[in-house]
JSON list of C-alpha atoms in Angstrom, two decimals:
[
{"chain": "A", "resi": 1, "resn": "MET", "atom": "CA", "xyz": [228.49, 12.56, -1.18]},
{"chain": "A", "resi": 2, "resn": "ALA", "atom": "CA", "xyz": [226.07, 15.43, -1.11]},
{"chain": "A", "resi": 3, "resn": "THR", "atom": "CA", "xyz": [227.49, 18.85, -0.36]},
{"chain": "A", "resi": 4, "resn": "VAL", "atom": "CA", "xyz": [226.38, 20.29, 2.98]},
{"chain": "A", "resi": 5, "resn": "GLN", "atom": "CA", "xyz": [224.94, 23.75, 2.50]},
{"chain": "A", "resi": 6, "resn": "PRO", "atom": "CA", "xyz": [225.65, 26.36, 5.18]},
{"chain": "A", "resi": 7, "resn": "ALA", "atom": "CA", "xyz": [222.66, 26.97, 7.43]},
{"chain": "A", "resi": 8, "resn": "SER", "atom": "CA", "xyz": [220.98, 30.33, 7.16]},
{"chain": "A", "resi": 9, "resn": "ARG", "atom": "CA", "xyz": [219.94, 32.17, 10.31]},
{"chain": "A", "resi": 10, "resn": "LEU", "atom": "CA", "xyz": [217.15, 34.69, 10.68]},
{"chain": "A", "resi": 11, "resn": "PHE", "atom": "CA", "xyz": [217.84, 37.15, 13.45]},
{"chain": "A", "resi": 12, "resn": "ALA", "atom": "CA", "xyz": [214.78, 39.37, 13.16]},
{"chain": "A", "resi": 13, "resn": "SER", "atom": "CA", "xyz": [211.77, 39.87, 11.00]},
{"chain": "A", "resi": 14, "resn": "LEU", "atom": "CA", "xyz": [209.57, 42.92, 10.96]},
{"chain": "A", "resi": 15, "resn": "GLN", "atom": "CA", "xyz": [206.23, 42.92, 9.26]},
{"chain": "A", "resi": 16, "resn": "LEU", "atom": "CA", "xyz": [204.32, 46.16, 9.34]},
{"chain": "A", "resi": 17, "resn": "PRO", "atom": "CA", "xyz": [201.20, 45.95, 7.20]},
{"chain": "A", "resi": 18, "resn": "ASP", "atom": "CA", "xyz": [199.73, 49.26, 6.15]},
{"chain": "A", "resi": 19, "resn": "SER", "atom": "CA", "xyz": [202.45, 51.12, 8.04]},
{"chain": "A", "resi": 20, "resn": "CYS", "atom": "CA", "xyz": [202.59, 53.79, 5.41]},
{"chain": "A", "resi": 21, "resn": "ASP", "atom": "CA", "xyz": [198.96, 54.68, 6.08]},
{"chain": "A", "resi": 22, "resn": "GLN", "atom": "CA", "xyz": [199.58, 55.20, 9.81]},
{"chain": "A", "resi": 23, "resn": "THR", "atom": "CA", "xyz": [200.04, 58.69, 11.19]},
{"chain": "A", "resi": 24, "resn": "LEU", "atom": "CA", "xyz": [203.18, 59.62, 13.14]},
{"chain": "A", "resi": 25, "resn": "GLU", "atom": "CA", "xyz": [201.22, 59.63, 16.41]},
{"chain": "A", "resi": 26, "resn": "GLU", "atom": "CA", "xyz": [199.88, 56.12, 15.75]},
{"chain": "A", "resi": 27, "resn": "ARG", "atom": "CA", "xyz": [203.36, 54.81, 15.00]},
{"chain": "A", "resi": 28, "resn": "GLU", "atom": "CA", "xyz": [204.81, 56.35, 18.16]},
{"chain": "A", "resi": 29, "resn": "ASN", "atom": "CA", "xyz": [202.05, 54.87, 20.34]},
{"chain": "A", "resi": 30, "resn": "LYS", "atom": "CA", "xyz": [202.27, 51.41, 18.73]},
{"chain": "A", "resi": 31, "resn": "PRO", "atom": "CA", "xyz": [204.33, 48.94, 20.84]},
{"chain": "A", "resi": 32, "resn": "GLY", "atom": "CA", "xyz": [207.44, 47.47, 19.28]},
{"chain": "A", "resi": 33, "resn": "LEU", "atom": "CA", "xyz": [210.18, 48.81, 17.03]},
{"chain": "A", "resi": 34, "resn": "LEU", "atom": "CA", "xyz": [209.03, 50.41, 13.80]},
{"chain": "A", "resi": 35, "resn": "ILE", "atom": "CA", "xyz": [211.06, 50.66, 10.61]},
{"chain": "A", "resi": 36, "resn": "GLY", "atom": "CA", "xyz": [212.76, 54.01, 10.51]},
{"chain": "A", "resi": 37, "resn": "GLN", "atom": "CA", "xyz": [212.38, 54.55, 14.26]},
{"chain": "A", "resi": 38, "resn": "ARG", "atom": "CA", "xyz": [215.67, 55.15, 16.02]},
{"chain": "A", "resi": 39, "resn": "ALA", "atom": "CA", "xyz": [216.37, 52.70, 18.87]},
{"chain": "A", "resi": 40, "resn": "ARG", "atom": "CA", "xyz": [217.09, 54.32, 22.23]},
{"chain": "A", "resi": 41, "resn": "ARG", "atom": "CA", "xyz": [220.18, 53.20, 24.07]},
{"chain": "A", "resi": 42, "resn": "GLU", "atom": "CA", "xyz": [219.68, 52.57, 27.76]},
{"chain": "A", "resi": 43, "resn": "VAL", "atom": "CA", "xyz": [221.58, 51.41, 30.82]},
{"chain": "A", "resi": 44, "resn": "HIS", "atom": "CA", "xyz": [219.74, 49.46, 33.53]},
{"chain": "A", "resi": 45, "resn": "VAL", "atom": "CA", "xyz": [221.15, 49.48, 37.05]},
{"chain": "A", "resi": 46, "resn": "THR", "atom": "CA", "xyz": [220.15, 48.80, 40.64]},
{"chain": "A", "resi": 47, "resn": "GLY", "atom": "CA", "xyz": [221.11, 50.86, 43.64]},
{"chain": "A", "resi": 48, "resn": "THR", "atom": "CA", "xyz": [220.99, 50.11, 47.35]},
{"chain": "A", "resi": 49, "resn": "ALA", "atom": "CA", "xyz": [221.44, 52.17, 50.50]},
{"chain": "A", "resi": 50, "resn": "GLU", "atom": "CA", "xyz": [221.17, 51.69, 54.25]},
{"chain": "A", "resi": 51, "resn": "LEU", "atom": "CA", "xyz": [220.49, 54.39, 56.82]},
{"chain": "A", "resi": 52, "resn": "SER", "atom": "CA", "xyz": [219.66, 54.32, 60.50]},
{"chain": "A", "resi": 53, "resn": "ALA", "atom": "CA", "xyz": [217.62, 56.51, 62.83]},
{"chain": "A", "resi": 54, "resn": "ASP", "atom": "CA", "xyz": [217.72, 56.69, 66.60]},
{"chain": "A", "resi": 55, "resn": "PRO", "atom": "CA", "xyz": [214.44, 56.92, 68.53]},
{"chain": "A", "resi": 56, "resn": "ASP", "atom": "CA", "xyz": [213.15, 60.48, 68.74]},
{"chain": "A", "resi": 57, "resn": "ARG", "atom": "CA", "xyz": [210.73, 60.01, 71.63]},
{"chain": "A", "resi": 58, "resn": "ALA", "atom": "CA", "xyz": [210.71, 58.33, 75.02]},
{"chain": "A", "resi": 59, "resn": "SER", "atom": "CA", "xyz": [207.90, 57.72, 77.49]},
{"chain": "A", "resi": 60, "resn": "VAL", "atom": "CA", "xyz": [208.47, 57.38, 81.24]},
{"chain": "A", "resi": 61, "resn": "CYS", "atom": "CA", "xyz": [205.91, 56.50, 83.92]},
{"chain": "A", "resi": 62, "resn": "MET", "atom": "CA", "xyz": [206.32, 57.51, 87.58]},
{"chain": "A", "resi": 63, "resn": "ARG", "atom": "CA", "xyz": [204.21, 55.86, 90.26]},
{"chain": "A", "resi": 64, "resn": "LEU", "atom": "CA", "xyz": [203.28, 57.12, 93.72]},
{"chain": "A", "resi": 65, "resn": "VAL", "atom": "CA", "xyz": [201.59, 54.84, 96.29]},
{"chain": "A", "resi": 66, "resn": "SER", "atom": "CA", "xyz": [200.43, 55.60, 99.81]},
{"chain": "A", "resi": 67, "resn": "ASN", "atom": "CA", "xyz": [198.57, 53.59, 102.47]},
{"chain": "A", "resi": 68, "resn": "LYS", "atom": "CA", "xyz": [197.02, 55.40, 105.44]},
{"chain": "A", "resi": 69, "resn": "GLU", "atom": "CA", "xyz": [194.25, 54.82, 107.97]},
{"chain": "A", "resi": 70, "resn": "SER", "atom": "CA", "xyz": [192.65, 58.15, 107.07]},
{"chain": "A", "resi": 71, "resn": "ALA", "atom": "CA", "xyz": [191.42, 59.02, 103.59]},
{"chain": "A", "resi": 72, "resn": "ALA", "atom": "CA", "xyz": [192.51, 62.64, 103.99]},
{"chain": "A", "resi": 73, "resn": "GLU", "atom": "CA", "xyz": [196.02, 61.60, 105.01]},
{"chain": "A", "resi": 74, "resn": "VAL", "atom": "CA", "xyz": [196.50, 59.24, 102.08]},
{"chain": "A", "resi": 75, "resn": "LYS", "atom": "CA", "xyz": [195.30, 61.86, 99.61]},
{"chain": "A", "resi": 76, "resn": "SER", "atom": "CA", "xyz": [197.52, 64.54, 101.11]},
{"chain": "A", "resi": 77, "resn": "SER", "atom": "CA", "xyz": [200.56, 62.27, 101.03]},
{"chain": "A", "resi": 78, "resn": "VAL", "atom": "CA", "xyz": [200.19, 61.45, 97.36]},
{"chain": "A", "resi": 79, "resn": "GLN", "atom": "CA", "xyz": [199.16, 64.96, 96.34]},
{"chain": "A", "resi": 80, "resn": "ARG", "atom": "CA", "xyz": [202.28, 66.59, 97.86]},
{"chain": "A", "resi": 81, "resn": "ARG", "atom": "CA", "xyz": [204.61, 64.33, 95.91]},
{"chain": "A", "resi": 82, "resn": "LEU", "atom": "CA", "xyz": [202.49, 64.59, 92.78]},
{"chain": "A", "resi": 83, "resn": "GLU", "atom": "CA", "xyz": [202.64, 68.40, 92.86]},
{"chain": "A", "resi": 84, "resn": "TYR", "atom": "CA", "xyz": [206.41, 68.29, 93.26]},
{"chain": "A", "resi": 85, "resn": "ILE", "atom": "CA", "xyz": [206.75, 66.02, 90.20]},
{"chain": "A", "resi": 86, "resn": "LEU", "atom": "CA", "xyz": [204.48, 68.19, 88.06]},
{"chain": "A", "resi": 87, "resn": "GLN", "atom": "CA", "xyz": [206.26, 71.36, 89.17]},
{"chain": "A", "resi": 88, "resn": "SER", "atom": "CA", "xyz": [209.65, 69.85, 88.28]},
{"chain": "A", "resi": 89, "resn": "LEU", "atom": "CA", "xyz": [208.37, 68.86, 84.84]},
{"chain": "A", "resi": 90, "resn": "ARG", "atom": "CA", "xyz": [206.96, 72.34, 84.11]},
{"chain": "A", "resi": 91, "resn": "HIS", "atom": "CA", "xyz": [210.17, 74.05, 85.22]},
{"chain": "A", "resi": 92, "resn": "SER", "atom": "CA", "xyz": [212.05, 71.81, 82.78]},
{"chain": "A", "resi": 93, "resn": "GLY", "atom": "CA", "xyz": [209.90, 72.96, 79.88]},
{"chain": "A", "resi": 94, "resn": "ILE", "atom": "CA", "xyz": [207.66, 69.90, 79.55]},
{"chain": "A", "resi": 95, "resn": "THR", "atom": "CA", "xyz": [204.29, 70.99, 78.16]},
{"chain": "A", "resi": 96, "resn": "GLU", "atom": "CA", "xyz": [200.95, 69.81, 79.50]},
{"chain": "A", "resi": 97, "resn": "GLU", "atom": "CA", "xyz": [200.16, 67.90, 76.30]},
{"chain": "A", "resi": 98, "resn": "ASN", "atom": "CA", "xyz": [203.09, 65.60, 77.04]},
{"chain": "A", "resi": 99, "resn": "ILE", "atom": "CA", "xyz": [201.99, 64.86, 80.62]},
{"chain": "A", "resi": 100, "resn": "THR", "atom": "CA", "xyz": [199.27, 62.37, 81.58]},
{"chain": "A", "resi": 101, "resn": "VAL", "atom": "CA", "xyz": [198.14, 61.95, 85.18]},
{"chain": "A", "resi": 102, "resn": "SER", "atom": "CA", "xyz": [195.91, 59.17, 86.51]},
{"chain": "A", "resi": 103, "resn": "LYS", "atom": "CA", "xyz": [194.75, 58.52, 90.09]},
{"chain": "A", "resi": 104, "resn": "GLU", "atom": "CA", "xyz": [193.20, 55.52, 91.81]},
{"chain": "A", "resi": 105, "resn": "PHE", "atom": "CA", "xyz": [191.69, 55.57, 95.30]},
{"chain": "A", "resi": 106, "resn": "GLN", "atom": "CA", "xyz": [190.42, 52.52, 97.14]},
{"chain": "A", "resi": 107, "resn": "LYS", "atom": "CA", "xyz": [189.76, 51.16, 100.61]},
{"chain": "A", "resi": 108, "resn": "ILE", "atom": "CA", "xyz": [191.54, 47.99, 101.67]},
{"chain": "A", "resi": 109, "resn": "SER", "atom": "CA", "xyz": [190.32, 46.45, 104.96]},
{"chain": "A", "resi": 110, "resn": "ASN", "atom": "CA", "xyz": [190.58, 49.22, 107.57]},
{"chain": "A", "resi": 111, "resn": "ALA", "atom": "CA", "xyz": [193.00, 51.37, 105.54]},
{"chain": "A", "resi": 112, "resn": "TYR", "atom": "CA", "xyz": [192.93, 53.53, 102.45]},
{"chain": "A", "resi": 113, "resn": "GLN", "atom": "CA", "xyz": [195.24, 53.27, 99.47]},
{"chain": "A", "resi": 114, "resn": "MET", "atom": "CA", "xyz": [195.84, 55.85, 96.78]},
{"chain": "A", "resi": 115, "resn": "GLU", "atom": "CA", "xyz": [197.98, 55.42, 93.70]},
{"chain": "A", "resi": 116, "resn": "ALA", "atom": "CA", "xyz": [198.93, 58.13, 91.19]},
{"chain": "A", "resi": 117, "resn": "GLU", "atom": "CA", "xyz": [200.78, 57.63, 87.93]},
{"chain": "A", "resi": 118, "resn": "VAL", "atom": "CA", "xyz": [202.45, 60.33, 85.83]},
{"chain": "A", "resi": 119, "resn": "CYS", "atom": "CA", "xyz": [203.39, 59.40, 82.27]},
{"chain": "A", "resi": 120, "resn": "VAL", "atom": "CA", "xyz": [205.65, 61.83, 80.42]},
{"chain": "A", "resi": 121, "resn": "ILE", "atom": "CA", "xyz": [206.79, 61.97, 76.79]},
{"chain": "A", "resi": 122, "resn": "PHE", "atom": "CA", "xyz": [210.28, 63.35, 76.20]},
{"chain": "A", "resi": 123, "resn": "SER", "atom": "CA", "xyz": [211.97, 64.47, 73.00]},
{"chain": "A", "resi": 124, "resn": "ASP", "atom": "CA", "xyz": [215.12, 65.56, 74.85]},
{"chain": "A", "resi": 125, "resn": "PHE", "atom": "CA", "xyz": [216.72, 62.48, 76.36]},
{"chain": "A", "resi": 126, "resn": "GLN", "atom": "CA", "xyz": [219.25, 64.44, 78.40]},
{"chain": "A", "resi": 127, "resn": "LYS", "atom": "CA", "xyz": [216.37, 66.28, 80.04]},
{"chain": "A", "resi": 128, "resn": "LEU", "atom": "CA", "xyz": [214.71, 62.94, 80.72]},
{"chain": "A", "resi": 129, "resn": "GLN", "atom": "CA", "xyz": [217.77, 61.70, 82.53]},
{"chain": "A", "resi": 130, "resn": "ASN", "atom": "CA", "xyz": [218.17, 64.89, 84.55]},
{"chain": "A", "resi": 131, "resn": "ILE", "atom": "CA", "xyz": [214.54, 64.88, 85.73]},
{"chain": "A", "resi": 132, "resn": "CYS", "atom": "CA", "xyz": [214.59, 61.21, 86.69]},
{"chain": "A", "resi": 133, "resn": "ASN", "atom": "CA", "xyz": [217.80, 61.70, 88.67]},
{"chain": "A", "resi": 134, "resn": "LEU", "atom": "CA", "xyz": [216.33, 64.73, 90.44]},
{"chain": "A", "resi": 135, "resn": "LEU", "atom": "CA", "xyz": [213.13, 62.94, 91.45]},
{"chain": "A", "resi": 136, "resn": "VAL", "atom": "CA", "xyz": [215.00, 59.91, 92.76]},
{"chain": "A", "resi": 137, "resn": "GLU", "atom": "CA", "xyz": [217.27, 62.22, 94.75]},
{"chain": "A", "resi": 138, "resn": "LYS", "atom": "CA", "xyz": [214.43, 64.28, 96.26]},
{"chain": "A", "resi": 139, "resn": "LEU", "atom": "CA", "xyz": [211.68, 61.69, 96.67]},
{"chain": "A", "resi": 140, "resn": "GLU", "atom": "CA", "xyz": [213.87, 58.62, 97.15]},
{"chain": "A", "resi": 141, "resn": "SER", "atom": "CA", "xyz": [211.88, 55.40, 97.50]},
{"chain": "A", "resi": 142, "resn": "SER", "atom": "CA", "xyz": [208.52, 57.19, 97.68]},
{"chain": "A", "resi": 143, "resn": "VAL", "atom": "CA", "xyz": [208.50, 57.37, 93.88]},
{"chain": "A", "resi": 144, "resn": "SER", "atom": "CA", "xyz": [208.90, 54.45, 91.50]},
{"chain": "A", "resi": 145, "resn": "ILE", "atom": "CA", "xyz": [210.22, 55.36, 88.03]},
{"chain": "A", "resi": 146, "resn": "CYS", "atom": "CA", "xyz": [209.80, 52.78, 85.29]},
{"chain": "A", "resi": 147, "resn": "SER", "atom": "CA", "xyz": [212.43, 52.23, 82.61]},
{"chain": "A", "resi": 148, "resn": "PRO", "atom": "CA", "xyz": [212.06, 54.62, 79.64]},
{"chain": "A", "resi": 149, "resn": "LYS", "atom": "CA", "xyz": [210.47, 53.23, 76.49]},
{"chain": "A", "resi": 150, "resn": "PHE", "atom": "CA", "xyz": [212.08, 54.66, 73.36]},
{"chain": "A", "resi": 151, "resn": "TYR", "atom": "CA", "xyz": [210.23, 54.79, 70.07]},
{"chain": "A", "resi": 152, "resn": "HIS", "atom": "CA", "xyz": [209.97, 56.55, 66.69]},
{"chain": "A", "resi": 153, "resn": "THR", "atom": "CA", "xyz": [207.22, 58.96, 65.68]},
{"chain": "A", "resi": 154, "resn": "PRO", "atom": "CA", "xyz": [205.50, 58.35, 62.31]},
{"chain": "A", "resi": 155, "resn": "GLU", "atom": "CA", "xyz": [207.14, 61.54, 60.99]},
{"chain": "A", "resi": 156, "resn": "SER", "atom": "CA", "xyz": [210.57, 60.22, 61.92]},
{"chain": "A", "resi": 157, "resn": "MET", "atom": "CA", "xyz": [209.97, 56.88, 60.18]},
{"chain": "A", "resi": 158, "resn": "GLU", "atom": "CA", "xyz": [208.64, 58.56, 57.03]},
{"chain": "A", "resi": 159, "resn": "LYS", "atom": "CA", "xyz": [211.72, 60.78, 56.91]},
{"chain": "A", "resi": 160, "resn": "LEU", "atom": "CA", "xyz": [213.98, 57.72, 57.23]},
{"chain": "A", "resi": 161, "resn": "ARG", "atom": "CA", "xyz": [212.17, 55.88, 54.41]},
{"chain": "A", "resi": 162, "resn": "ARG", "atom": "CA", "xyz": [212.36, 58.92, 52.16]},
{"chain": "A", "resi": 163, "resn": "GLU", "atom": "CA", "xyz": [216.05, 59.56, 52.79]},
{"chain": "A", "resi": 164, "resn": "VAL", "atom": "CA", "xyz": [217.12, 55.95, 52.29]},
{"chain": "A", "resi": 165, "resn": "CYS", "atom": "CA", "xyz": [215.20, 55.78, 48.99]},
{"chain": "A", "resi": 166, "resn": "LEU", "atom": "CA", "xyz": [216.86, 58.97, 47.74]},
{"chain": "A", "resi": 167, "resn": "ALA", "atom": "CA", "xyz": [220.26, 57.62, 48.75]},
{"chain": "A", "resi": 168, "resn": "ALA", "atom": "CA", "xyz": [219.61, 54.40, 46.80]},
{"chain": "A", "resi": 169, "resn": "VAL", "atom": "CA", "xyz": [218.61, 56.41, 43.71]},
{"chain": "A", "resi": 170, "resn": "SER", "atom": "CA", "xyz": [221.78, 58.49, 44.04]},
{"chain": "A", "resi": 171, "resn": "ASN", "atom": "CA", "xyz": [223.88, 55.31, 44.23]},
{"chain": "A", "resi": 172, "resn": "ALA", "atom": "CA", "xyz": [222.11, 53.90, 41.17]},
{"chain": "A", "resi": 173, "resn": "ARG", "atom": "CA", "xyz": [222.82, 57.04, 39.17]},
{"chain": "A", "resi": 174, "resn": "ARG", "atom": "CA", "xyz": [226.46, 57.03, 40.28]},
{"chain": "A", "resi": 175, "resn": "LYS", "atom": "CA", "xyz": [226.78, 53.43, 39.14]},
{"chain": "A", "resi": 176, "resn": "ALA", "atom": "CA", "xyz": [225.20, 54.20, 35.76]},
{"chain": "A", "resi": 177, "resn": "LEU", "atom": "CA", "xyz": [227.51, 57.21, 35.34]},
{"chain": "A", "resi": 178, "resn": "GLU", "atom": "CA", "xyz": [230.61, 55.09, 35.97]},
{"chain": "A", "resi": 179, "resn": "VAL", "atom": "CA", "xyz": [229.40, 52.45, 33.50]},
{"chain": "A", "resi": 180, "resn": "CYS", "atom": "CA", "xyz": [228.91, 55.10, 30.78]},
{"chain": "A", "resi": 181, "resn": "ARG", "atom": "CA", "xyz": [232.33, 56.58, 31.44]},
{"chain": "A", "resi": 182, "resn": "LEU", "atom": "CA", "xyz": [233.91, 53.15, 31.19]},
{"chain": "A", "resi": 183, "resn": "VAL", "atom": "CA", "xyz": [232.51, 52.62, 27.69]},
{"chain": "A", "resi": 184, "resn": "GLY", "atom": "CA", "xyz": [233.18, 56.18, 26.55]},
{"chain": "A", "resi": 185, "resn": "GLN", "atom": "CA", "xyz": [229.60, 57.45, 26.68]},
{"chain": "A", "resi": 186, "resn": "SER", "atom": "CA", "xyz": [227.77, 60.12, 28.62]},
{"chain": "A", "resi": 187, "resn": "LEU", "atom": "CA", "xyz": [224.79, 59.58, 30.88]},
{"chain": "A", "resi": 188, "resn": "GLY", "atom": "CA", "xyz": [221.42, 61.06, 29.93]},
{"chain": "A", "resi": 189, "resn": "ARG", "atom": "CA", "xyz": [218.15, 61.53, 31.73]},
{"chain": "A", "resi": 190, "resn": "ALA", "atom": "CA", "xyz": [216.43, 59.00, 33.99]},
{"chain": "A", "resi": 191, "resn": "LEU", "atom": "CA", "xyz": [213.70, 57.08, 32.19]},
{"chain": "A", "resi": 192, "resn": "VAL", "atom": "CA", "xyz": [212.49, 54.71, 34.94]},
{"chain": "A", "resi": 193, "resn": "ILE", "atom": "CA", "xyz": [213.04, 54.75, 38.70]},
{"chain": "A", "resi": 194, "resn": "ARG", "atom": "CA", "xyz": [211.31, 52.11, 40.80]},
{"chain": "A", "resi": 195, "resn": "GLU", "atom": "CA", "xyz": [211.80, 51.17, 44.44]},
{"chain": "A", "resi": 196, "resn": "GLU", "atom": "CA", "xyz": [211.76, 47.37, 44.52]},
{"chain": "A", "resi": 197, "resn": "GLU", "atom": "CA", "xyz": [212.40, 46.68, 48.19]},
{"chain": "A", "resi": 198, "resn": "LEU", "atom": "CA", "xyz": [212.31, 48.48, 51.53]},
{"chain": "A", "resi": 199, "resn": "ARG", "atom": "CA", "xyz": [213.34, 46.66, 54.69]},
{"chain": "A", "resi": 200, "resn": "GLU", "atom": "CA", "xyz": [213.34, 47.91, 58.27]},
{"chain": "A", "resi": 201, "resn": "LEU", "atom": "CA", "xyz": [215.14, 46.23, 61.14]},
{"chain": "A", "resi": 202, "resn": "GLN", "atom": "CA", "xyz": [215.37, 47.23, 64.77]},
{"chain": "A", "resi": 203, "resn": "ASP", "atom": "CA", "xyz": [218.63, 46.69, 66.61]},
{"chain": "A", "resi": 204, "resn": "GLN", "atom": "CA", "xyz": [217.45, 44.64, 69.56]},
{"chain": "A", "resi": 205, "resn": "GLY", "atom": "CA", "xyz": [220.97, 44.26, 70.89]},
{"chain": "A", "resi": 206, "resn": "ASP", "atom": "CA", "xyz": [221.77, 41.88, 73.70]},
{"chain": "A", "resi": 207, "resn": "SER", "atom": "CA", "xyz": [219.16, 41.04, 76.29]},
{"chain": "A", "resi": 208, "resn": "TYR", "atom": "CA", "xyz": [219.54, 43.40, 79.19]},
{"chain": "A", "resi": 209, "resn": "SER", "atom": "CA", "xyz": [218.28, 44.19, 82.65]},
{"chain": "A", "resi": 210, "resn": "ALA", "atom": "CA", "xyz": [216.56, 47.54, 83.08]},
{"chain": "A", "resi": 211, "resn": "LEU", "atom": "CA", "xyz": [218.60, 48.13, 86.24]},
{"chain": "A", "resi": 212, "resn": "SER", "atom": "CA", "xyz": [221.98, 47.53, 84.60]},
{"chain": "A", "resi": 213, "resn": "THR", "atom": "CA", "xyz": [221.57, 49.21, 81.22]},
{"chain": "A", "resi": 214, "resn": "SER", "atom": "CA", "xyz": [222.22, 52.88, 80.58]},
{"chain": "A", "resi": 215, "resn": "ILE", "atom": "CA", "xyz": [219.93, 55.18, 78.62]},
{"chain": "A", "resi": 216, "resn": "GLN", "atom": "CA", "xyz": [222.44, 55.26, 75.76]},
{"chain": "A", "resi": 217, "resn": "GLN", "atom": "CA", "xyz": [222.32, 51.47, 75.51]},
{"chain": "A", "resi": 218, "resn": "ARG", "atom": "CA", "xyz": [218.52, 51.54, 75.43]},
{"chain": "A", "resi": 219, "resn": "ILE", "atom": "CA", "xyz": [218.59, 54.17, 72.68]},
{"chain": "A", "resi": 220, "resn": "LYS", "atom": "CA", "xyz": [220.92, 51.97, 70.64]},
{"chain": "A", "resi": 221, "resn": "SER", "atom": "CA", "xyz": [218.59, 49.01, 71.14]},
{"chain": "A", "resi": 222, "resn": "GLY", "atom": "CA", "xyz": [215.74, 51.10, 69.70]},
{"chain": "A", "resi": 223, "resn": "THR", "atom": "CA", "xyz": [217.65, 52.20, 66.59]},
{"chain": "A", "resi": 224, "resn": "ILE", "atom": "CA", "xyz": [215.91, 51.40, 63.28]},
{"chain": "A", "resi": 225, "resn": "TYR", "atom": "CA", "xyz": [217.95, 50.40, 60.22]},
{"chain": "A", "resi": 226, "resn": "ALA", "atom": "CA", "xyz": [216.28, 50.88, 56.83]},
{"chain": "A", "resi": 227, "resn": "THR", "atom": "CA", "xyz": [217.53, 49.37, 53.55]},
{"chain": "A", "resi": 228, "resn": "SER", "atom": "CA", "xyz": [216.21, 50.42, 50.14]},
{"chain": "A", "resi": 229, "resn": "LYS", "atom": "CA", "xyz": [216.78, 48.82, 46.73]},
{"chain": "A", "resi": 230, "resn": "VAL", "atom": "CA", "xyz": [215.81, 50.65, 43.55]},
{"chain": "A", "resi": 231, "resn": "PHE", "atom": "CA", "xyz": [215.83, 49.79, 39.84]},
{"chain": "A", "resi": 232, "resn": "ALA", "atom": "CA", "xyz": [216.65, 52.59, 37.44]},
{"chain": "A", "resi": 233, "resn": "THR", "atom": "CA", "xyz": [216.91, 53.03, 33.67]},
{"chain": "A", "resi": 234, "resn": "PHE", "atom": "CA", "xyz": [218.95, 55.88, 32.22]},
{"chain": "A", "resi": 235, "resn": "GLU", "atom": "CA", "xyz": [219.35, 57.04, 28.67]},
{"chain": "A", "resi": 236, "resn": "ILE", "atom": "CA", "xyz": [222.83, 56.74, 27.14]},
{"chain": "A", "resi": 237, "resn": "MET", "atom": "CA", "xyz": [223.98, 59.81, 25.25]},
{"chain": "A", "resi": 238, "resn": "GLY", "atom": "CA", "xyz": [226.93, 59.79, 22.85]},
{"chain": "A", "resi": 239, "resn": "LYS", "atom": "CA", "xyz": [229.87, 62.01, 23.60]},
{"chain": "A", "resi": 240, "resn": "GLU", "atom": "CA", "xyz": [230.44, 65.14, 21.56]},
{"chain": "A", "resi": 241, "resn": "LYS", "atom": "CA", "xyz": [232.38, 64.49, 18.36]},
{"chain": "A", "resi": 242, "resn": "ASN", "atom": "CA", "xyz": [234.51, 67.56, 18.88]},
{"chain": "A", "resi": 243, "resn": "LYS", "atom": "CA", "xyz": [236.01, 66.01, 21.98]},
{"chain": "A", "resi": 244, "resn": "LYS", "atom": "CA", "xyz": [236.99, 62.88, 20.07]},
{"chain": "A", "resi": 245, "resn": "LYS", "atom": "CA", "xyz": [238.56, 64.96, 17.32]},
{"chain": "A", "resi": 246, "resn": "CYS", "atom": "CA", "xyz": [240.55, 66.97, 19.80]},
{"chain": "A", "resi": 247, "resn": "GLN", "atom": "CA", "xyz": [241.80, 63.80, 21.43]},
{"chain": "A", "resi": 248, "resn": "GLY", "atom": "CA", "xyz": [243.02, 62.47, 18.05]},
{"chain": "A", "resi": 249, "resn": "ILE", "atom": "CA", "xyz": [245.05, 65.60, 17.21]}
]
């Protein structure tokens, strides 16, 4: 019976023709591992984070409608209430750039109808609530206030995206640091950081009626949740030999 010879295995083969004629810069820029080049030890990790941001703006529209037989009377009726609304807004610190007024005048049969709409943008939601309550109290049914619409400004969304990405990077670095400590190494500099995924989800909440839902519930329904996932590569640095020697004494 023929003797079975043990199989030989080839793990790697490097062939570098004319490598001696290459300059140091050419060898460093050449892809692949060169003979005599020290391999860099790396740790590859992913990090995730989730942050949320409440709406930072709200828009509210207030409508005034009047029907009179005289054009002067219908205009006067709407104008008095309109001036009261605008005066209340100014006294509360609402600037003109955040107030939009539109008017519509028309004749219907033998009567005149005038409608005015005031749309206001608020950044202070407590102030929004106080003004709406005041107008309902003073003007009663002669003013119709629509439900506030809460939203995020572009600056607010960009801040959320930036902060959630930084939090994901921080979590990735913390993970890499714990891995290095577990294997008795120290963590070096970051070599690669790449955001692989960014998701945004609005908390719609339960379906609600505008008449039965508080402002706080509407704010919660407008909250944006952002999730970021990053990939990071860090260099692994060996611990100082003096520390190991001290530990062995």
